[in-house]
Amino acid sequence: MKYQPEFLSADEERALLADIETLPFKEFEFRGFTGKRRTVSFGWRYDFNGGGLTRTDDMPEFLTSARARAEAFARIAPGRFQQVLVTEYAPGAGIGWHKDRSVFGDVAGISLLSSCTFRLRRRTAKSFERNTLVAEPRSVYLLRGPSRTEWQHSIPGVESLRYSVTFRNVIEEGES
């Protein structure tokens, strides 16, 4: 896992938030249950109710600069992040233990507006190895390699409104 605080300036964050607040968020659905967070996807969307990965609307222009910066941070080719998930976490909303779906490769997330506790764990022979990171506003993280494939992550309920912009690349057939 790679992490960088102050990835965006306060002005860049304000500009992103002004556009993000206009997005058509929907309550997150997972196997018939509704989560406390709201999401919107571009490029590709993963349907957790059995639909799998499907194409969706193209990424809005206002996110392309953040995507280019995230790709540079991840040291991948421009345009390689084909999917973005924007998530709104209202106070009290979080996300349980999980790994991003195996159809996705690298995962780069930008934290906006407020901090969160980013928890990581991986199974050992008898229990779990655990780590915790405070993801500050305007920071970025990258999950690749073992942090992506061996570790689960979660975010307990946030104290105040938070947004995340999560970029992913889609693994092509034959790629690993």
JSON list of N, CA and C in Angstrom, two decimals, residues 51 62 65 78 114 151:
[
{"chain": "A", "resi": 51, "resn": "GLY", "atom": "N", "xyz": [-25.57, -8.77, -11.38]},
{"chain": "A", "resi": 51, "resn": "GLY", "atom": "CA", "xyz": [-25.35, -8.32, -12.76]},
{"chain": "A", "resi": 51, "resn": "GLY", "atom": "C", "xyz": [-23.89, -8.25, -13.17]},
{"chain": "A", "resi": 62, "resn": "PHE", "atom": "N", "xyz": [-14.80, 16.66, -15.41]},
{"chain": "A", "resi": 62, "resn": "PHE", "atom": "CA", "xyz": [-14.19, 17.23, -14.22]},
{"chain": "A", "resi": 62, "resn": "PHE", "atom": "C", "xyz": [-13.36, 16.23, -13.42]},
{"chain": "A", "resi": 65, "resn": "SER", "atom": "N", "xyz": [-8.80, 15.16, -14.65]},
{"chain": "A", "resi": 65, "resn": "SER", "atom": "CA", "xyz": [-7.55, 15.66, -14.09]},
{"chain": "A", "resi": 65, "resn": "SER", "atom": "C", "xyz": [-7.15, 14.86, -12.85]},
{"chain": "A", "resi": 78, "resn": "PRO", "atom": "N", "xyz": [-1.41, 6.76, -18.89]},
{"chain": "A", "resi": 78, "resn": "PRO", "atom": "CA", "xyz": [-2.62, 7.60, -18.94]},
{"chain": "A", "resi": 78, "resn": "PRO", "atom": "C", "xyz": [-3.79, 6.83, -19.55]},
{"chain": "A", "resi": 114, "resn": "SER", "atom": "N", "xyz": [-13.44, 15.08, 4.80]},
{"chain": "A", "resi": 114, "resn": "SER", "atom": "CA", "xyz": [-13.11, 14.72, 6.18]},
{"chain": "A", "resi": 114, "resn": "SER", "atom": "C", "xyz": [-12.28, 13.44, 6.19]},
{"chain": "A", "resi": 151, "resn": "TRP", "atom": "N", "xyz": [-4.98, -8.51, 1.55]},
{"chain": "A", "resi": 151, "resn": "TRP", "atom": "CA", "xyz": [-5.54, -7.75, 2.67]},
{"chain": "A", "resi": 151, "resn": "TRP", "atom": "C", "xyz": [-6.97, -7.32, 2.36]}
]
